[in-house]
Coordinates of C-alpha atoms and ligand atoms in Angstrom, one line a residue:
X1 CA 165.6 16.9 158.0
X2 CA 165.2 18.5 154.9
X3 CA 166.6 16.3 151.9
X4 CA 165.3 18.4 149.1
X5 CA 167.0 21.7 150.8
X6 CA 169.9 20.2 151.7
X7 CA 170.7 18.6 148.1
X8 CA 169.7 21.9 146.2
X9 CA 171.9 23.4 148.8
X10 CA 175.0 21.5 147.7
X11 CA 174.2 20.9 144.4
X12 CA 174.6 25.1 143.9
X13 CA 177.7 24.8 145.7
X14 CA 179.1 22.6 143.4
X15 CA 178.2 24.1 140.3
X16 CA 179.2 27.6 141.8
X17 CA 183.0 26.3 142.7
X18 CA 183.2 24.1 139.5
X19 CA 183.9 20.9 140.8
X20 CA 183.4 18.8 138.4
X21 CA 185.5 21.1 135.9
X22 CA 188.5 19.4 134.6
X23 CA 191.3 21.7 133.6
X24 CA 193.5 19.7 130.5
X25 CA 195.9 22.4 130.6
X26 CA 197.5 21.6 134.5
X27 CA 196.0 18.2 134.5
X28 CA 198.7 15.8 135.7
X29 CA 197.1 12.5 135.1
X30 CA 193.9 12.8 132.9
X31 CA 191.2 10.5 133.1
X32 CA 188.4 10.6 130.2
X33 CA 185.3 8.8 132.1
X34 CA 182.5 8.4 129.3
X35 CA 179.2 7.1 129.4
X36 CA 176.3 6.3 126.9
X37 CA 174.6 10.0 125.9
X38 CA 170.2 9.8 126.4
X39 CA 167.7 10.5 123.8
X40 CA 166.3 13.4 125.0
X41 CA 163.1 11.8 123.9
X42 CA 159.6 13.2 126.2
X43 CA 159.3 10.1 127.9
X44 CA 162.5 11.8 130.3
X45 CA 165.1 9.8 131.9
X46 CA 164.0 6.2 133.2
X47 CA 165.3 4.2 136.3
X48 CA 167.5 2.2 133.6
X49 CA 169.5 5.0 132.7
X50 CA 170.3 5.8 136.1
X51 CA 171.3 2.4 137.0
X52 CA 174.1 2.6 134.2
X53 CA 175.1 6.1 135.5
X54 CA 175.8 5.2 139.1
X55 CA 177.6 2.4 138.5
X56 CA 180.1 4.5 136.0
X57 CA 180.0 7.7 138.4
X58 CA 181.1 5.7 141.3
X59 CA 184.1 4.4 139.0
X60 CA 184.7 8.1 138.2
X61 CA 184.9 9.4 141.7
X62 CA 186.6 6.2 142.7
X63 CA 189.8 7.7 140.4
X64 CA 189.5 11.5 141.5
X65 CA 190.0 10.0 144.8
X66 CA 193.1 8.0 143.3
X67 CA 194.5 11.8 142.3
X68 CA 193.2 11.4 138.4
X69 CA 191.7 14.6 136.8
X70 CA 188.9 13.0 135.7
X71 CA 187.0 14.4 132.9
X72 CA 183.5 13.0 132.8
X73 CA 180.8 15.0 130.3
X74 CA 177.3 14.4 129.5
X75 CA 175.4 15.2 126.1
X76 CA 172.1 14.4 124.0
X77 CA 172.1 12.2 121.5
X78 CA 169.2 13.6 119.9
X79 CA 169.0 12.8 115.7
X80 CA 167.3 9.8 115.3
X81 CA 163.7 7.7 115.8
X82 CA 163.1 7.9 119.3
X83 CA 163.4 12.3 119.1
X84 CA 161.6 11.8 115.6
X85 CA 158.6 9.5 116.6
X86 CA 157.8 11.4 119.9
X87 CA 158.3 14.4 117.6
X88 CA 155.1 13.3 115.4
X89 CA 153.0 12.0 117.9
X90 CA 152.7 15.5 120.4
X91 CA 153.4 17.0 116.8
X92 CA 155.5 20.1 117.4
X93 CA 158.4 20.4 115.4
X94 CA 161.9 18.7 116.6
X95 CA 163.4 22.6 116.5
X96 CA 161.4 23.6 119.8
X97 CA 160.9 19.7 121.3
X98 CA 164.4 19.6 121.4
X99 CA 165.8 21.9 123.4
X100 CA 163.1 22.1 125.8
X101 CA 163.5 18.3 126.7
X102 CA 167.3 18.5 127.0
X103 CA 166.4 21.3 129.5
X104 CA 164.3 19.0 131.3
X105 CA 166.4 16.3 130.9
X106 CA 169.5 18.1 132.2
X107 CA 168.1 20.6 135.1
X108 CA 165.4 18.6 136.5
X109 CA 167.0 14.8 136.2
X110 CA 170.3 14.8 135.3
X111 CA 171.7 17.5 137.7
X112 CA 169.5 16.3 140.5
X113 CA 171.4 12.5 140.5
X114 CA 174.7 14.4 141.5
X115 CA 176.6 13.0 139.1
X116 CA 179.8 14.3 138.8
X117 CA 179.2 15.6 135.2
X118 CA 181.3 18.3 133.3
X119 CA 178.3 20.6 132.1
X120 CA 180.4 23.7 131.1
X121 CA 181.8 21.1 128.4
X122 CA 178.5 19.6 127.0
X123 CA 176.9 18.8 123.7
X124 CA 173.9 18.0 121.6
X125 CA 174.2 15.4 118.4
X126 CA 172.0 18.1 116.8
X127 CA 174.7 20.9 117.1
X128 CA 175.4 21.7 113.7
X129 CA 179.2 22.5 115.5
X130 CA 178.9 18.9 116.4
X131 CA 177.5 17.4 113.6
X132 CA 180.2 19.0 110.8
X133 CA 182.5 16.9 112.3
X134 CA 180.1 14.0 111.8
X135 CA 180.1 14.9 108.2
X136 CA 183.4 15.7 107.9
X137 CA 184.2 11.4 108.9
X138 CA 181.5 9.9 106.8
X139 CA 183.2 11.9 104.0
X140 CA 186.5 11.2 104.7
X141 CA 185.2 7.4 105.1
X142 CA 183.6 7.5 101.5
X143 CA 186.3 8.6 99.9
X144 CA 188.9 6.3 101.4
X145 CA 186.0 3.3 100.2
X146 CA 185.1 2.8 103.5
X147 CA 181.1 4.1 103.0
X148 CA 179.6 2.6 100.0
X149 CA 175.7 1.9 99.2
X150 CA 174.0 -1.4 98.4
X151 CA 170.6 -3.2 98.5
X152 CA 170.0 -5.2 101.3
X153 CA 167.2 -7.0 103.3
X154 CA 166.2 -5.1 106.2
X155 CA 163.8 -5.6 109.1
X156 CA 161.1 -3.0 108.5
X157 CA 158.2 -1.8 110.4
X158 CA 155.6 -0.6 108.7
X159 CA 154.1 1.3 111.4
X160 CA 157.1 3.2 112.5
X161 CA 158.1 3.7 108.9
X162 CA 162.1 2.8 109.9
X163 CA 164.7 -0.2 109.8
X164 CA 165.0 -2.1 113.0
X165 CA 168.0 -3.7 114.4
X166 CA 167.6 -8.0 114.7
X167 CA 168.3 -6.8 118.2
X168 CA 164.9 -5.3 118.4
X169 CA 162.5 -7.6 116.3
X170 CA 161.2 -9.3 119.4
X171 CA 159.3 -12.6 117.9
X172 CA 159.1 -11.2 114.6
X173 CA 157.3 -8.2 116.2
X174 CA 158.8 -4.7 116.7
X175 CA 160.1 -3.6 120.2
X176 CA 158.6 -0.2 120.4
X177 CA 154.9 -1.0 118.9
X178 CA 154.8 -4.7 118.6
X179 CA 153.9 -4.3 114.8
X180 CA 154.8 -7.5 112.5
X181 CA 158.4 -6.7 111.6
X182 CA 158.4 -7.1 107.4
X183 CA 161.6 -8.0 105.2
X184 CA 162.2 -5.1 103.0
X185 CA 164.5 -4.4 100.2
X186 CA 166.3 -1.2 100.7
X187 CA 169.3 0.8 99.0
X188 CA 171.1 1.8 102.0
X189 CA 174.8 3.1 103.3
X190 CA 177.1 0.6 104.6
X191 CA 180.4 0.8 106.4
X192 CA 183.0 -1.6 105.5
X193 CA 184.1 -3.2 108.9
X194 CA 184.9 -6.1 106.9
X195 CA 188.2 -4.5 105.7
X196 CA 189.0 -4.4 109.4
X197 CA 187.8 -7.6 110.6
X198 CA 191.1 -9.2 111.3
X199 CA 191.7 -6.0 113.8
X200 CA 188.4 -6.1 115.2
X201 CA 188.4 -9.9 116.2
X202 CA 191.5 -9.7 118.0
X203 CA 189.9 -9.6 121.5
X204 CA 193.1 -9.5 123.2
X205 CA 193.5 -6.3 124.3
X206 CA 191.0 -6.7 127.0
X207 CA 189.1 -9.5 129.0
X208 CA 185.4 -9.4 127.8
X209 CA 182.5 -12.2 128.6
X210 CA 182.7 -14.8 126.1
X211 CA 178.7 -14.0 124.8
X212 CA 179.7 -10.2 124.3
X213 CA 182.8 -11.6 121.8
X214 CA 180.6 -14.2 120.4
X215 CA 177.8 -11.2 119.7
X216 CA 180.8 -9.3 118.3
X217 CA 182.2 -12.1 115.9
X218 CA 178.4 -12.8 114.6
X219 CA 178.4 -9.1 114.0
X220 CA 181.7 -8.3 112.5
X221 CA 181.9 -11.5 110.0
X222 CA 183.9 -14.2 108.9
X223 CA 186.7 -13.3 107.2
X224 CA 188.7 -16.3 106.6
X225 CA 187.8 -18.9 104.2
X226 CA 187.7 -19.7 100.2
X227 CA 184.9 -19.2 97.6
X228 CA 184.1 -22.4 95.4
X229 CA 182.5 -22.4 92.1
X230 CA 179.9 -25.1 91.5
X231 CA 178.7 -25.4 87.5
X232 CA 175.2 -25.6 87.6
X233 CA 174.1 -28.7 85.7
X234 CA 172.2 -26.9 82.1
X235 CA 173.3 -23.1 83.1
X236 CA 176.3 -21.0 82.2
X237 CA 176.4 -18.8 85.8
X238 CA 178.3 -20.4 88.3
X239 CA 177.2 -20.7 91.9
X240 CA 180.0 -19.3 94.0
X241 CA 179.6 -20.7 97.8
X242 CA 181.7 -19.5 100.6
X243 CA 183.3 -21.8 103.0
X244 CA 185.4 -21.8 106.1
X245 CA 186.6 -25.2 106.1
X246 CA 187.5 -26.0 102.2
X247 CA 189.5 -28.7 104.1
X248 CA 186.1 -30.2 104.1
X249 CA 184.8 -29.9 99.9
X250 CA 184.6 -33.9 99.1
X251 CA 182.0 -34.2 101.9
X252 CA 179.8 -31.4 100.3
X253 CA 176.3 -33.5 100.0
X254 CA 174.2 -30.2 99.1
X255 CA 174.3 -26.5 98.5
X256 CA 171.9 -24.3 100.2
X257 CA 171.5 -20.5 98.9
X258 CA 169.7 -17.9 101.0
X259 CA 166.2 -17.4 99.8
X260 CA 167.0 -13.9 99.0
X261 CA 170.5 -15.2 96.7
X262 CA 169.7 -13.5 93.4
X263 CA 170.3 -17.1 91.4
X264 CA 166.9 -18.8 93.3
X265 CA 164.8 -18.1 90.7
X266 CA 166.6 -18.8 87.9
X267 CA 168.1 -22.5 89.0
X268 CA 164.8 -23.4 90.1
X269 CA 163.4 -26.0 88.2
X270 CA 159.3 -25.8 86.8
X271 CA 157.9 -28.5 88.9
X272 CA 159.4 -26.4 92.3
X273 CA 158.6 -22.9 91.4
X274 CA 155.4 -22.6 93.5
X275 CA 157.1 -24.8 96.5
X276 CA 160.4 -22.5 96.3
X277 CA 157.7 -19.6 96.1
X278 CA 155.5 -20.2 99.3
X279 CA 159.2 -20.3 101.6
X280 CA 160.8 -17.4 100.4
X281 CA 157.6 -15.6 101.3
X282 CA 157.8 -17.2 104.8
X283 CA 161.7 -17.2 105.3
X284 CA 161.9 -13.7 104.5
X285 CA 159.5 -12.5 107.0
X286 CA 161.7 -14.1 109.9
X287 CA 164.2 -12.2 111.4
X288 CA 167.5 -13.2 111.1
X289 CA 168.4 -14.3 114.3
X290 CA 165.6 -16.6 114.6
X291 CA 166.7 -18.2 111.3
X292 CA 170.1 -18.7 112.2
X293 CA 169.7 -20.4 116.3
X294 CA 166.1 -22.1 115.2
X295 CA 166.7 -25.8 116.1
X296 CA 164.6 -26.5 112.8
X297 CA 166.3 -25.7 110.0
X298 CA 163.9 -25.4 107.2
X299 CA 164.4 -25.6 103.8
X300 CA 163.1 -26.2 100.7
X301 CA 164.3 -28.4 97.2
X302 CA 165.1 -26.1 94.1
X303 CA 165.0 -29.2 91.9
X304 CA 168.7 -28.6 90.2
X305 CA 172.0 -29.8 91.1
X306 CA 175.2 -28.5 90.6
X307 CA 178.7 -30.5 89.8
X308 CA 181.2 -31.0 92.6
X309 CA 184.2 -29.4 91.4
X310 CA 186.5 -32.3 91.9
X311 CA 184.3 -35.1 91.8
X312 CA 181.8 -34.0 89.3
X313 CA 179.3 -35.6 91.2
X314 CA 175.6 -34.1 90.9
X315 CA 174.8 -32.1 94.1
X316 CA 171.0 -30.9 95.1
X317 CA 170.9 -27.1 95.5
X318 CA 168.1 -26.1 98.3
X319 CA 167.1 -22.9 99.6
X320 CA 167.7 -22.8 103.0
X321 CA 167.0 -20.0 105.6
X322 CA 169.8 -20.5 108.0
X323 CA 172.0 -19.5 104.9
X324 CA 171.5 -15.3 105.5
X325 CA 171.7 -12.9 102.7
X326 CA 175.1 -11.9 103.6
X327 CA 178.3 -12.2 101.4
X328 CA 177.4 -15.1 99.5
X329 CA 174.3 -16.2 100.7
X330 CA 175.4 -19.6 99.7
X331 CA 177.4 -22.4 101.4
X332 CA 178.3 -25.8 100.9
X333 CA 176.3 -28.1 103.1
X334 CA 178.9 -30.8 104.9
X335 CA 176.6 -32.5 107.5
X336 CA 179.5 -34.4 108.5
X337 CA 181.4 -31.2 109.9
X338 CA 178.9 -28.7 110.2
X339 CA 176.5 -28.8 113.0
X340 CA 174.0 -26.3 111.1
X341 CA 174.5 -28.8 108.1
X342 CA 173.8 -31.8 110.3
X343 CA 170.5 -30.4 111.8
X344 CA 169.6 -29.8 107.9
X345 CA 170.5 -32.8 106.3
X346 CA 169.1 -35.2 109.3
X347 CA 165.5 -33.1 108.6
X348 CA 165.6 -33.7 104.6
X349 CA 167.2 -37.1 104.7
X350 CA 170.4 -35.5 103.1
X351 CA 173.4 -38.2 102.9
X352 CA 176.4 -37.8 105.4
X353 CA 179.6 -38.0 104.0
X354 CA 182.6 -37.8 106.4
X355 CA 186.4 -36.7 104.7
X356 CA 187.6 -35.6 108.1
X357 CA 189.6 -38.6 110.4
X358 CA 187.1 -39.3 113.5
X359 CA 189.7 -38.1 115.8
X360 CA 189.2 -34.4 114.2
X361 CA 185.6 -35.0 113.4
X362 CA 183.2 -32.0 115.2
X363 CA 180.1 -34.8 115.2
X364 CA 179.6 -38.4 115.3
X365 CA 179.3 -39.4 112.1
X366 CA 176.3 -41.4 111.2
X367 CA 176.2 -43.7 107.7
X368 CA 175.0 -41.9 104.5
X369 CA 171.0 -41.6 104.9
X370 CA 170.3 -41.9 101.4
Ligands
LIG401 ZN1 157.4 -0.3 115.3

């Protein structure tokens, strides 16, 4: 038997009767079956890609067969790093690579998995009939406030010359060359999700795995708590923190700021300017993720203090890399209530100071430490 001539075969067949060609216009009960569109980058299509588009073409045929009209397409998503690093190292222009790998891509691997794919209604990310449209969002975004820039502290390899993802700094390293990832200031467009957070936390719509909406809430943000002022003791600024639980403010025992908080330098007192140096140099470096699970919270003592707002009390201010250089980048440390705290303030001998009844209490309290 001949499974090579037999496929070809049918696969003409197919494409010769339009199968897979949704009409919108008569279709009774639409279904729109989308999956992720490739890079059409030269390494071609890889056995992950196809187990991602069997399981979702089996779904697809599963409601033709239920009498949907199911309308699945496939494009290229082909602006970016991967079409622009394979670009420079054959070094042929992106124009001409292009195109000739989505032909590959399409007629000699896409086509030949049988998919049940819509190709009279395809696209490329690179179409500039696409692409307007593209534009036409991000503008309509900036001008409702929506896309706005600001300087931010990036992941950066130096070798591909781009921002990574935390998702892809693997052990500090970069997941496509395995170059030491840097921590780069960079002016950069941002997208105000926060302005929608309360939308995009309600999970309720759906069921999802509990690490997939814990992934999502680390992503999206807080968004509700208070913002404290703390008078730095001999300095005019303020130091605004940003809480969650302000239920919590009389057991504040420190203040941590992020090493990249903008005030680090000036609150730092003479004696700790070369300590306070030597870990922002360090803490920087480490990607974000590994600063905010690492069972170590490290830290270092900026010398001032600040005064509790209520009880005037003098509080240390540290720099702390668990405190990211989001929002804020400062928090009040409550040891008693905060795990991350706990793990901080246990390390630097920081006192413990419980406000909370022990029936509400998140951790066994321990006495003050010092
Ligand atoms: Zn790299």
């Amino acid at each position: 038997m001949d499974v090579h001539a037999i496929e070809a075969r049918w696969r003409e067949r197919w494409q010769q009767s339009a199968l897979y060609r949704t009409d919108f216009d008569t279709a009774r009960r639409p279904f729109y079956n989308l999956m992720e569109f490739p890079y059409p980058s030269g390494e071609g299509l890889h056995v992950g890609h196809v187990y991602t588009y069997a399981g979702a073409d089996t779904f697809g045929r599963l409601r033709r067969m239920q009498g949907y009209a199911v309308f699945q397409p496939m494009g290229f998503d082909a602006f970016g790093i991967h079409s622009e690093n394979y670009a420079l190292k054959v070094d042929r222009h992106p124009a001409e690579l292009i195109p000739a790998n989505i032909r590959r891509f399409r007629d000699e691997q896409l086509s030949r998995l049988g998919c049940a794919f819509d190709w009279s209604r395809s696209l490329s990310t690179t179409d500039p009939d696409y692409y307007r449209w593209t534009q036409w969002l991000f503008v309509q975004l900036f001008n409702a406030g929506l896309a706005y820039q600001a300087e931010a502290a990036v992941n950066w390899c130096p070798q591909d010359q781009t921002v990574l993802a935390n998702e892809q700094v693997i052990d500090g390293r970069c997941e496509r060359c395995d170059t030491l990832v840097v921590r780069r200031e960079l002016r950069q467009w941002f997208f105000r999700i926060t302005a929608y957070a309360e939308r995009l936390l309600d999970f309720s719509a759906g069921e999802f795995p509990p690490e997939w909406i814990a992934a999502q809430r680390a992503w999206i943000g807080r968004s509700e708590g208070a913002e404290i002022d703390f008078r730095i003791v001999d300095q005019s600024a303020p130091l605004t923190v940003f809480t969650t639980r302000p239920d919590t403010l009389f057991g504040t025992t420190f203040l941590a700021l992020a090493p990249e908080h903008p005030l680090v330098e000036a609150v730092t007192i003479l004696e700790h300017r070369a300590a306070v140096a030597a870990y922002i140099t360090t803490a920087r470096n480490r990607p974000e993720r590994e600063r905010t699970i690492a069972a170590d919270k490290s830290g270092v003592f900026s010398g001032a203090y600040a005064r509790h707002p209520i009880t005037n009390a003098a509080i240390p201010i540290w720099i702390a890399d668990y405190v990211l250089p989001h929002g804020n980048a400062a928090l009040m440390g409550v040891p008693a209530h905060d795990e991350r705290d706990f793990a901080f303030a246990v390390r630097y001998n920081l006192p413990l100071l419980p406000v909370i009844a022990a029936a509400n209490a998140e951790l066994p309290y321990t006495a003050p430490a010092g």
